[in-house]
PDB file of C-alpha atoms in Angstrom:
ATOM      1  CA  UNK A   1       8.291  13.906 -19.667  1.00  0.00           C
ATOM      2  CA  UNK A   2      10.820  12.174 -21.912  1.00  0.00           C
ATOM      3  CA  UNK A   3      13.073   9.643 -20.230  1.00  0.00           C
ATOM      4  CA  UNK A   4      16.297   8.285 -21.705  1.00  0.00           C
ATOM      5  CA  UNK A   5      16.538   5.548 -19.063  1.00  0.00           C
ATOM      6  CA  UNK A   6      13.357   4.139 -17.493  1.00  0.00           C
ATOM      7  CA  UNK A   7      12.966   3.833 -13.763  1.00  0.00           C
ATOM      8  CA  UNK A   8      13.274   0.522 -11.967  1.00  0.00           C
ATOM      9  CA  UNK A   9      10.022  -1.231 -11.150  1.00  0.00           C
ATOM     10  CA  UNK A  10      10.417  -0.364  -7.467  1.00  0.00           C
ATOM     11  CA  UNK A  11      10.862   3.318  -8.338  1.00  0.00           C
ATOM     12  CA  UNK A  12       7.783   3.257 -10.556  1.00  0.00           C
ATOM     13  CA  UNK A  13       5.743   1.675  -7.749  1.00  0.00           C
ATOM     14  CA  UNK A  14       7.048   4.147  -5.167  1.00  0.00           C
ATOM     15  CA  UNK A  15       6.806   7.294  -7.286  1.00  0.00           C
ATOM     16  CA  UNK A  16       3.693   6.555  -9.327  1.00  0.00           C
ATOM     17  CA  UNK A  17       1.736   4.035  -7.225  1.00  0.00           C
ATOM     18  CA  UNK A  18      -0.532   6.542  -5.517  1.00  0.00           C
ATOM     19  CA  UNK A  19      -1.195   8.429  -8.759  1.00  0.00           C
ATOM     20  CA  UNK A  20      -2.094   5.157 -10.485  1.00  0.00           C
ATOM     21  CA  UNK A  21      -4.442   4.307  -7.607  1.00  0.00           C
ATOM     22  CA  UNK A  22      -6.033   7.764  -7.720  1.00  0.00           C
ATOM     23  CA  UNK A  23      -6.566   7.536 -11.488  1.00  0.00           C
ATOM     24  CA  UNK A  24      -7.988   4.025 -11.111  1.00  0.00           C
ATOM     25  CA  UNK A  25     -10.320   5.193  -8.334  1.00  0.00           C
ATOM     26  CA  UNK A  26     -11.567   8.118 -10.404  1.00  0.00           C
ATOM     27  CA  UNK A  27     -12.316   5.772 -13.296  1.00  0.00           C
ATOM     28  CA  UNK A  28     -13.905   2.968 -11.247  1.00  0.00           C
ATOM     29  CA  UNK A  29     -15.379   4.791  -8.256  1.00  0.00           C
ATOM     30  CA  UNK A  30     -14.575   1.816  -6.039  1.00  0.00           C
ATOM     31  CA  UNK A  31     -11.541   1.641  -3.701  1.00  0.00           C
ATOM     32  CA  UNK A  32     -11.224  -2.150  -3.956  1.00  0.00           C
ATOM     33  CA  UNK A  33     -11.416  -2.133  -7.743  1.00  0.00           C
ATOM     34  CA  UNK A  34      -8.879   0.698  -7.805  1.00  0.00           C
ATOM     35  CA  UNK A  35      -6.479  -1.294  -5.611  1.00  0.00           C
ATOM     36  CA  UNK A  36      -6.860  -4.344  -7.868  1.00  0.00           C
ATOM     37  CA  UNK A  37      -6.345  -2.228 -10.960  1.00  0.00           C
ATOM     38  CA  UNK A  38      -3.248  -0.611  -9.445  1.00  0.00           C
ATOM     39  CA  UNK A  39      -1.794  -4.035  -8.743  1.00  0.00           C
ATOM     40  CA  UNK A  40      -2.535  -5.163 -12.310  1.00  0.00           C
ATOM     41  CA  UNK A  41      -0.936  -2.019 -13.743  1.00  0.00           C
ATOM     42  CA  UNK A  42       2.205  -2.490 -11.675  1.00  0.00           C
ATOM     43  CA  UNK A  43       2.429  -6.118 -12.834  1.00  0.00           C
ATOM     44  CA  UNK A  44       2.119  -4.989 -16.454  1.00  0.00           C
ATOM     45  CA  UNK A  45       4.762  -2.321 -15.885  1.00  0.00           C
ATOM     46  CA  UNK A  46       7.099  -4.926 -14.401  1.00  0.00           C
ATOM     47  CA  UNK A  47       6.664  -7.134 -17.482  1.00  0.00           C
ATOM     48  CA  UNK A  48       7.006  -4.221 -19.898  1.00  0.00           C
ATOM     49  CA  UNK A  49       9.942  -2.278 -18.460  1.00  0.00           C
ATOM     50  CA  UNK A  50      12.523  -4.357 -20.315  1.00  0.00           C
ATOM     51  CA  UNK A  51      10.950  -3.582 -23.677  1.00  0.00           C
ATOM     52  CA  UNK A  52      10.143   0.083 -22.881  1.00  0.00           C
ATOM     53  CA  UNK A  53      11.322   2.372 -25.679  1.00  0.00           C
ATOM     54  CA  UNK A  54      12.454   5.820 -24.475  1.00  0.00           C
ATOM     55  CA  UNK A  55       9.788   8.435 -25.024  1.00  0.00           C
ATOM     56  CA  UNK A  56       6.944   9.687 -22.877  1.00  0.00           C
ATOM     57  CA  UNK A  57       7.132   7.461 -19.802  1.00  0.00           C
ATOM     58  CA  UNK A  58       4.040   9.077 -18.294  1.00  0.00           C
ATOM     59  CA  UNK A  59       2.109   8.508 -21.520  1.00  0.00           C
ATOM     60  CA  UNK A  60       3.226   4.863 -21.541  1.00  0.00           C
ATOM     61  CA  UNK A  61       2.233   4.425 -17.896  1.00  0.00           C
ATOM     62  CA  UNK A  62      -1.218   5.994 -18.315  1.00  0.00           C
ATOM     63  CA  UNK A  63      -1.848   3.983 -21.459  1.00  0.00           C
ATOM     64  CA  UNK A  64      -1.154   0.791 -19.479  1.00  0.00           C
ATOM     65  CA  UNK A  65      -3.510   2.004 -16.736  1.00  0.00           C
ATOM     66  CA  UNK A  66      -6.241   2.875 -19.215  1.00  0.00           C
ATOM     67  CA  UNK A  67      -5.912  -0.441 -21.051  1.00  0.00           C
ATOM     68  CA  UNK A  68      -5.986  -2.412 -17.790  1.00  0.00           C
ATOM     69  CA  UNK A  69      -9.180  -0.589 -16.782  1.00  0.00           C
ATOM     70  CA  UNK A  70     -10.832  -1.249 -20.153  1.00  0.00           C
ATOM     71  CA  UNK A  71      -9.756  -4.911 -20.017  1.00  0.00           C
ATOM     72  CA  UNK A  72     -11.347  -5.232 -16.577  1.00  0.00           C
ATOM     73  CA  UNK A  73     -14.601  -3.598 -17.734  1.00  0.00           C
ATOM     74  CA  UNK A  74     -14.774  -6.013 -20.659  1.00  0.00           C
ATOM     75  CA  UNK A  75     -14.003  -8.987 -18.413  1.00  0.00           C
ATOM     76  CA  UNK A  76     -16.806  -8.005 -16.030  1.00  0.00           C
ATOM     77  CA  UNK A  77     -19.250  -7.627 -18.881  1.00  0.00           C
ATOM     78  CA  UNK A  78     -18.482 -11.210 -19.881  1.00  0.00           C
ATOM     79  CA  UNK A  79     -18.590 -12.508 -16.312  1.00  0.00           C
ATOM     80  CA  UNK A  80     -20.565 -10.317 -13.864  1.00  0.00           C
ATOM     81  CA  UNK A  81     -19.608 -10.634 -10.214  1.00  0.00           C
ATOM     82  CA  UNK A  82     -21.164  -9.607  -6.935  1.00  0.00           C
ATOM     83  CA  UNK A  83     -19.076  -7.403  -4.635  1.00  0.00           C
ATOM     84  CA  UNK A  84     -17.428  -8.817  -1.526  1.00  0.00           C
ATOM     85  CA  UNK A  85     -17.834  -7.168   1.891  1.00  0.00           C
ATOM     86  CA  UNK A  86     -15.816  -4.016   2.511  1.00  0.00           C
ATOM     87  CA  UNK A  87     -12.123  -4.884   2.755  1.00  0.00           C
ATOM     88  CA  UNK A  88      -9.918  -3.567   5.538  1.00  0.00           C
ATOM     89  CA  UNK A  89      -6.643  -3.135   3.678  1.00  0.00           C
ATOM     90  CA  UNK A  90      -6.085  -0.572   0.933  1.00  0.00           C
ATOM     91  CA  UNK A  91      -3.257   0.445  -1.382  1.00  0.00           C
ATOM     92  CA  UNK A  92      -0.626   1.476   1.113  1.00  0.00           C
ATOM     93  CA  UNK A  93       2.706   1.638  -0.697  1.00  0.00           C
ATOM     94  CA  UNK A  94       5.345   3.889   0.784  1.00  0.00           C
ATOM     95  CA  UNK A  95       5.737   7.114  -1.095  1.00  0.00           C
ATOM     96  CA  UNK A  96       7.982  10.090  -1.185  1.00  0.00           C
ATOM     97  CA  UNK A  97       6.821  13.154   0.758  1.00  0.00           C
ATOM     98  CA  UNK A  98       5.946  14.837  -2.536  1.00  0.00           C
ATOM     99  CA  UNK A  99       3.494  12.062  -3.361  1.00  0.00           C
ATOM    100  CA  UNK A 100       1.546  12.664  -0.127  1.00  0.00           C
ATOM    101  CA  UNK A 101       1.208  16.318  -0.990  1.00  0.00           C
ATOM    102  CA  UNK A 102       0.155  15.365  -4.488  1.00  0.00           C
ATOM    103  CA  UNK A 103      -2.415  12.903  -3.154  1.00  0.00           C
ATOM    104  CA  UNK A 104      -3.949  15.607  -0.956  1.00  0.00           C
ATOM    105  CA  UNK A 105      -4.228  17.894  -3.953  1.00  0.00           C
ATOM    106  CA  UNK A 106      -5.936  15.103  -5.958  1.00  0.00           C
ATOM    107  CA  UNK A 107      -8.648  14.301  -3.420  1.00  0.00           C
ATOM    108  CA  UNK A 108     -12.087  15.168  -4.643  1.00  0.00           C
ATOM    109  CA  UNK A 109     -15.343  15.446  -2.784  1.00  0.00           C
ATOM    110  CA  UNK A 110     -17.840  12.639  -3.066  1.00  0.00           C
ATOM    111  CA  UNK A 111     -20.217  14.869  -5.034  1.00  0.00           C
ATOM    112  CA  UNK A 112     -17.493  15.453  -7.635  1.00  0.00           C
ATOM    113  CA  UNK A 113     -16.593  11.754  -7.716  1.00  0.00           C
ATOM    114  CA  UNK A 114     -20.244  10.822  -8.201  1.00  0.00           C
ATOM    115  CA  UNK A 115     -20.597  13.384 -11.004  1.00  0.00           C
ATOM    116  CA  UNK A 116     -17.395  12.052 -12.626  1.00  0.00           C
ATOM    117  CA  UNK A 117     -18.782   8.521 -12.619  1.00  0.00           C
ATOM    118  CA  UNK A 118     -21.899   9.763 -14.430  1.00  0.00           C
ATOM    119  CA  UNK A 119     -19.810  11.063 -17.362  1.00  0.00           C
ATOM    120  CA  UNK A 120     -19.370   8.877 -20.438  1.00  0.00           C
ATOM    121  CA  UNK A 121     -16.041   7.036 -20.158  1.00  0.00           C
ATOM    122  CA  UNK A 122     -14.181   9.004 -22.863  1.00  0.00           C
ATOM    123  CA  UNK A 123     -14.985  12.336 -21.187  1.00  0.00           C
ATOM    124  CA  UNK A 124     -14.335  11.057 -17.654  1.00  0.00           C
ATOM    125  CA  UNK A 125     -10.992   9.623 -18.710  1.00  0.00           C
ATOM    126  CA  UNK A 126      -9.865  12.853 -20.395  1.00  0.00           C
ATOM    127  CA  UNK A 127     -10.967  15.091 -17.515  1.00  0.00           C
ATOM    128  CA  UNK A 128      -9.312  12.872 -14.892  1.00  0.00           C
ATOM    129  CA  UNK A 129      -6.064  12.608 -16.866  1.00  0.00           C
ATOM    130  CA  UNK A 130      -5.943  16.383 -17.322  1.00  0.00           C
ATOM    131  CA  UNK A 131      -7.445  17.868 -14.165  1.00  0.00           C
ATOM    132  CA  UNK A 132      -6.674  15.216 -11.540  1.00  0.00           C
ATOM    133  CA  UNK A 133      -3.477  13.567 -12.780  1.00  0.00           C
ATOM    134  CA  UNK A 134      -2.122  16.705 -14.469  1.00  0.00           C
ATOM    135  CA  UNK A 135      -1.113  15.256 -17.847  1.00  0.00           C
ATOM    136  CA  UNK A 136      -0.623  17.554 -20.809  1.00  0.00           C
ATOM    137  CA  UNK A 137      -2.911  17.293 -23.833  1.00  0.00           C
ATOM    138  CA  UNK A 138      -0.039  15.679 -25.731  1.00  0.00           C
ATOM    139  CA  UNK A 139       0.480  13.038 -23.026  1.00  0.00           C
ATOM    140  CA  UNK A 140      -3.241  12.273 -22.955  1.00  0.00           C
ATOM    141  CA  UNK A 141      -3.353  11.991 -26.754  1.00  0.00           C
ATOM    142  CA  UNK A 142      -0.453   9.524 -26.603  1.00  0.00           C
ATOM    143  CA  UNK A 143      -2.011   7.521 -23.754  1.00  0.00           C
ATOM    144  CA  UNK A 144      -5.436   7.123 -25.375  1.00  0.00           C
ATOM    145  CA  UNK A 145      -4.190   7.028 -28.989  1.00  0.00           C
ATOM    146  CA  UNK A 146      -6.379   9.829 -30.338  1.00  0.00           C
ATOM    147  CA  UNK A 147      -5.524  13.144 -32.012  1.00  0.00           C
ATOM    148  CA  UNK A 148      -4.862  16.104 -29.734  1.00  0.00           C
ATOM    149  CA  UNK A 149      -7.963  17.861 -31.082  1.00  0.00           C
ATOM    150  CA  UNK A 150     -10.072  14.969 -29.872  1.00  0.00           C
ATOM    151  CA  UNK A 151      -8.454  15.255 -26.429  1.00  0.00           C
ATOM    152  CA  UNK A 152      -9.264  18.975 -26.274  1.00  0.00           C
ATOM    153  CA  UNK A 153     -12.844  18.323 -27.339  1.00  0.00           C
ATOM    154  CA  UNK A 154     -13.321  15.538 -24.785  1.00  0.00           C
ATOM    155  CA  UNK A 155     -11.902  17.665 -21.975  1.00  0.00           C
ATOM    156  CA  UNK A 156     -14.072  20.633 -22.934  1.00  0.00           C
ATOM    157  CA  UNK A 157     -17.249  18.552 -23.235  1.00  0.00           C
ATOM    158  CA  UNK A 158     -16.417  16.542 -20.109  1.00  0.00           C
ATOM    159  CA  UNK A 159     -15.891  19.674 -18.032  1.00  0.00           C
ATOM    160  CA  UNK A 160     -19.129  21.131 -19.374  1.00  0.00           C
ATOM    161  CA  UNK A 161     -21.070  17.970 -18.449  1.00  0.00           C
ATOM    162  CA  UNK A 162     -19.364  17.822 -15.057  1.00  0.00           C
ATOM    163  CA  UNK A 163     -20.179  21.467 -14.358  1.00  0.00           C
ATOM    164  CA  UNK A 164     -23.850  20.906 -15.299  1.00  0.00           C
ATOM    165  CA  UNK A 165     -24.058  17.830 -13.067  1.00  0.00           C
ATOM    166  CA  UNK A 166     -22.550  19.712 -10.112  1.00  0.00           C
ATOM    167  CA  UNK A 167     -24.885  22.689 -10.606  1.00  0.00           C
ATOM    168  CA  UNK A 168     -27.816  20.261 -10.594  1.00  0.00           C
ATOM    169  CA  UNK A 169     -26.588  18.707  -7.322  1.00  0.00           C
ATOM    170  CA  UNK A 170     -26.018  22.109  -5.700  1.00  0.00           C
ATOM    171  CA  UNK A 171     -29.244  23.623  -7.011  1.00  0.00           C
TER     172      UNK A 171
END
Protein backbone atom coordinates (compact mmCIF):
# COMPACT_ATOMS: atom_id res chain seq x y z
CA UNK A 1 0.00 0.00 0.00
CA UNK A 2 1.48 3.35 -1.01
CA UNK A 3 0.27 6.35 0.95
CA UNK A 4 0.68 9.97 -0.13
CA UNK A 5 -0.35 11.28 3.29
CA UNK A 6 0.33 9.20 6.41
CA UNK A 7 -2.35 8.51 8.96
CA UNK A 8 -2.49 10.31 12.27
CA UNK A 9 -1.03 8.46 15.23
CA UNK A 10 -4.51 7.80 16.61
CA UNK A 11 -5.59 6.28 13.28
CA UNK A 12 -2.49 4.08 13.18
CA UNK A 13 -3.20 2.86 16.72
CA UNK A 14 -6.88 2.23 15.96
CA UNK A 15 -6.43 0.62 12.55
CA UNK A 16 -3.18 -1.27 13.05
CA UNK A 17 -2.95 -1.81 16.83
CA UNK A 18 -4.44 -5.29 16.87
CA UNK A 19 -2.38 -6.41 13.86
CA UNK A 20 0.78 -5.13 15.55
CA UNK A 21 -0.17 -7.02 18.72
CA UNK A 22 -0.90 -10.20 16.76
CA UNK A 23 2.44 -9.98 14.92
CA UNK A 24 4.24 -9.30 18.20
CA UNK A 25 2.50 -12.25 19.86
CA UNK A 26 3.42 -14.58 17.01
CA UNK A 27 7.05 -13.52 17.29
CA UNK A 28 7.29 -13.60 21.10
CA UNK A 29 4.73 -16.23 22.08
CA UNK A 30 3.90 -14.26 25.22
CA UNK A 31 0.83 -11.99 25.58
CA UNK A 32 2.53 -9.63 28.04
CA UNK A 33 5.63 -9.26 25.89
CA UNK A 34 3.40 -8.69 22.87
CA UNK A 35 1.50 -5.93 24.68
CA UNK A 36 4.77 -4.27 25.71
CA UNK A 37 6.12 -4.56 22.18
CA UNK A 38 2.91 -3.09 20.74
CA UNK A 39 3.21 -0.13 23.08
CA UNK A 40 6.86 0.38 22.09
CA UNK A 41 5.98 0.20 18.38
CA UNK A 42 3.21 2.76 18.76
CA UNK A 43 5.60 5.08 20.61
CA UNK A 44 8.14 4.72 17.80
CA UNK A 45 5.43 5.38 15.22
CA UNK A 46 4.38 8.52 17.09
CA UNK A 47 7.98 9.79 17.04
CA UNK A 48 8.51 8.83 13.41
CA UNK A 49 5.30 10.00 11.75
CA UNK A 50 6.59 13.53 11.20
CA UNK A 51 9.61 12.28 9.26
CA UNK A 52 7.73 9.51 7.39
CA UNK A 53 8.49 9.63 3.67
CA UNK A 54 5.57 8.52 1.46
CA UNK A 55 6.01 4.97 0.25
CA UNK A 56 4.94 1.64 1.67
CA UNK A 57 3.36 2.57 5.00
CA UNK A 58 2.76 -1.08 5.87
CA UNK A 59 6.40 -1.91 5.12
CA UNK A 60 7.51 1.00 7.32
CA UNK A 61 5.20 -0.10 10.13
CA UNK A 62 6.31 -3.75 10.05
CA UNK A 63 9.95 -2.73 9.90
CA UNK A 64 9.45 -0.70 13.09
CA UNK A 65 7.73 -3.70 14.70
CA UNK A 66 10.48 -6.08 13.65
CA UNK A 67 13.23 -3.74 14.84
CA UNK A 68 11.51 -3.19 18.20
CA UNK A 69 11.26 -6.97 18.66
CA UNK A 70 14.93 -7.50 17.79
CA UNK A 71 15.94 -4.63 20.11
CA UNK A 72 14.00 -6.26 22.94
CA UNK A 73 15.59 -9.68 22.30
CA UNK A 74 19.04 -8.09 22.40
CA UNK A 75 18.19 -6.16 25.57
CA UNK A 76 17.04 -9.35 27.30
CA UNK A 77 20.19 -11.17 26.28
CA UNK A 78 22.20 -8.44 27.99
CA UNK A 79 19.95 -8.33 31.05
CA UNK A 80 17.88 -11.50 31.64
CA UNK A 81 14.70 -11.06 33.64
CA UNK A 82 12.29 -13.37 35.39
CA UNK A 83 8.63 -13.17 34.37
CA UNK A 84 6.06 -11.47 36.59
CA UNK A 85 2.79 -13.19 37.54
CA UNK A 86 0.09 -13.33 34.88
CA UNK A 87 -1.28 -9.83 34.27
CA UNK A 88 -5.00 -9.12 34.12
CA UNK A 89 -5.07 -6.38 31.49
CA UNK A 90 -4.21 -6.93 27.84
CA UNK A 91 -3.98 -4.82 24.69
CA UNK A 92 -7.53 -3.55 24.42
CA UNK A 93 -7.55 -0.63 22.00
CA UNK A 94 -10.81 0.12 20.26
CA UNK A 95 -10.86 -1.05 16.69
CA UNK A 96 -13.01 -0.80 13.65
CA UNK A 97 -15.39 -3.70 13.02
CA UNK A 98 -13.11 -4.87 10.21
CA UNK A 99 -10.23 -5.27 12.64
CA UNK A 100 -12.26 -7.67 14.83
CA UNK A 101 -12.99 -9.82 11.82
CA UNK A 102 -9.35 -9.67 10.85
CA UNK A 103 -8.28 -10.65 14.37
CA UNK A 104 -10.55 -13.70 14.28
CA UNK A 105 -9.02 -14.75 10.98
CA UNK A 106 -5.50 -14.36 12.46
CA UNK A 107 -6.05 -16.52 15.54
CA UNK A 108 -4.00 -19.67 15.48
CA UNK A 109 -4.24 -22.77 17.59
CA UNK A 110 -1.76 -23.27 20.38
CA UNK A 111 -0.15 -26.17 18.51
CA UNK A 112 0.54 -23.87 15.56
CA UNK A 113 1.82 -21.10 17.84
CA UNK A 114 4.14 -23.54 19.59
CA UNK A 115 5.42 -24.83 16.24
CA UNK A 116 5.95 -21.23 15.06
CA UNK A 117 8.04 -20.46 18.12
CA UNK A 118 10.27 -23.45 17.34
CA UNK A 119 11.17 -22.02 13.91
CA UNK A 120 14.39 -20.03 13.52
CA UNK A 121 13.56 -16.31 13.77
CA UNK A 122 14.09 -15.46 10.07
CA UNK A 123 11.66 -18.18 8.95
CA UNK A 124 9.11 -17.45 11.69
CA UNK A 125 9.17 -13.75 10.86
CA UNK A 126 8.66 -14.34 7.13
CA UNK A 127 5.85 -16.87 7.61
CA UNK A 128 4.02 -14.67 10.12
CA UNK A 129 4.34 -11.56 7.94
CA UNK A 130 3.04 -13.45 4.91
CA UNK A 131 0.50 -15.95 6.24
CA UNK A 132 -0.78 -14.24 9.40
CA UNK A 133 -0.42 -10.52 8.67
CA UNK A 134 -0.99 -10.87 4.91
CA UNK A 135 1.91 -8.77 3.61
CA UNK A 136 3.09 -9.19 0.04
CA UNK A 137 6.58 -10.52 -0.68
CA UNK A 138 7.58 -6.99 -1.70
CA UNK A 139 6.34 -5.51 1.59
CA UNK A 140 8.17 -8.18 3.57
CA UNK A 141 11.38 -7.58 1.60
CA UNK A 142 11.10 -3.86 2.38
CA UNK A 143 10.34 -4.47 6.07
CA UNK A 144 13.24 -6.85 6.69
CA UNK A 145 15.65 -5.26 4.18
CA UNK A 146 16.44 -8.40 2.20
CA UNK A 147 15.99 -9.26 -1.49
CA UNK A 148 12.62 -10.65 -2.54
CA UNK A 149 14.25 -13.98 -3.43
CA UNK A 150 15.41 -14.32 0.15
CA UNK A 151 11.85 -13.62 1.34
CA UNK A 152 10.47 -16.34 -0.94
CA UNK A 153 13.11 -18.79 0.24
CA UNK A 154 12.46 -18.03 3.92
CA UNK A 155 8.71 -18.42 3.50
CA UNK A 156 9.11 -21.69 1.61
CA UNK A 157 11.58 -23.14 4.12
CA UNK A 158 9.59 -21.80 7.09
CA UNK A 159 6.36 -23.37 5.84
CA UNK A 160 8.17 -26.65 5.22
CA UNK A 161 9.60 -26.66 8.77
CA UNK A 162 6.24 -25.65 10.22
CA UNK A 163 4.46 -28.41 8.30
CA UNK A 164 6.99 -31.01 9.53
CA UNK A 165 6.62 -29.82 13.13
CA UNK A 166 2.81 -30.02 12.93
CA UNK A 167 2.91 -33.50 11.37
CA UNK A 168 5.17 -34.60 14.23
CA UNK A 169 2.71 -33.20 16.80
CA UNK A 170 -0.29 -34.81 15.08
CA UNK A 171 1.46 -38.12 14.43
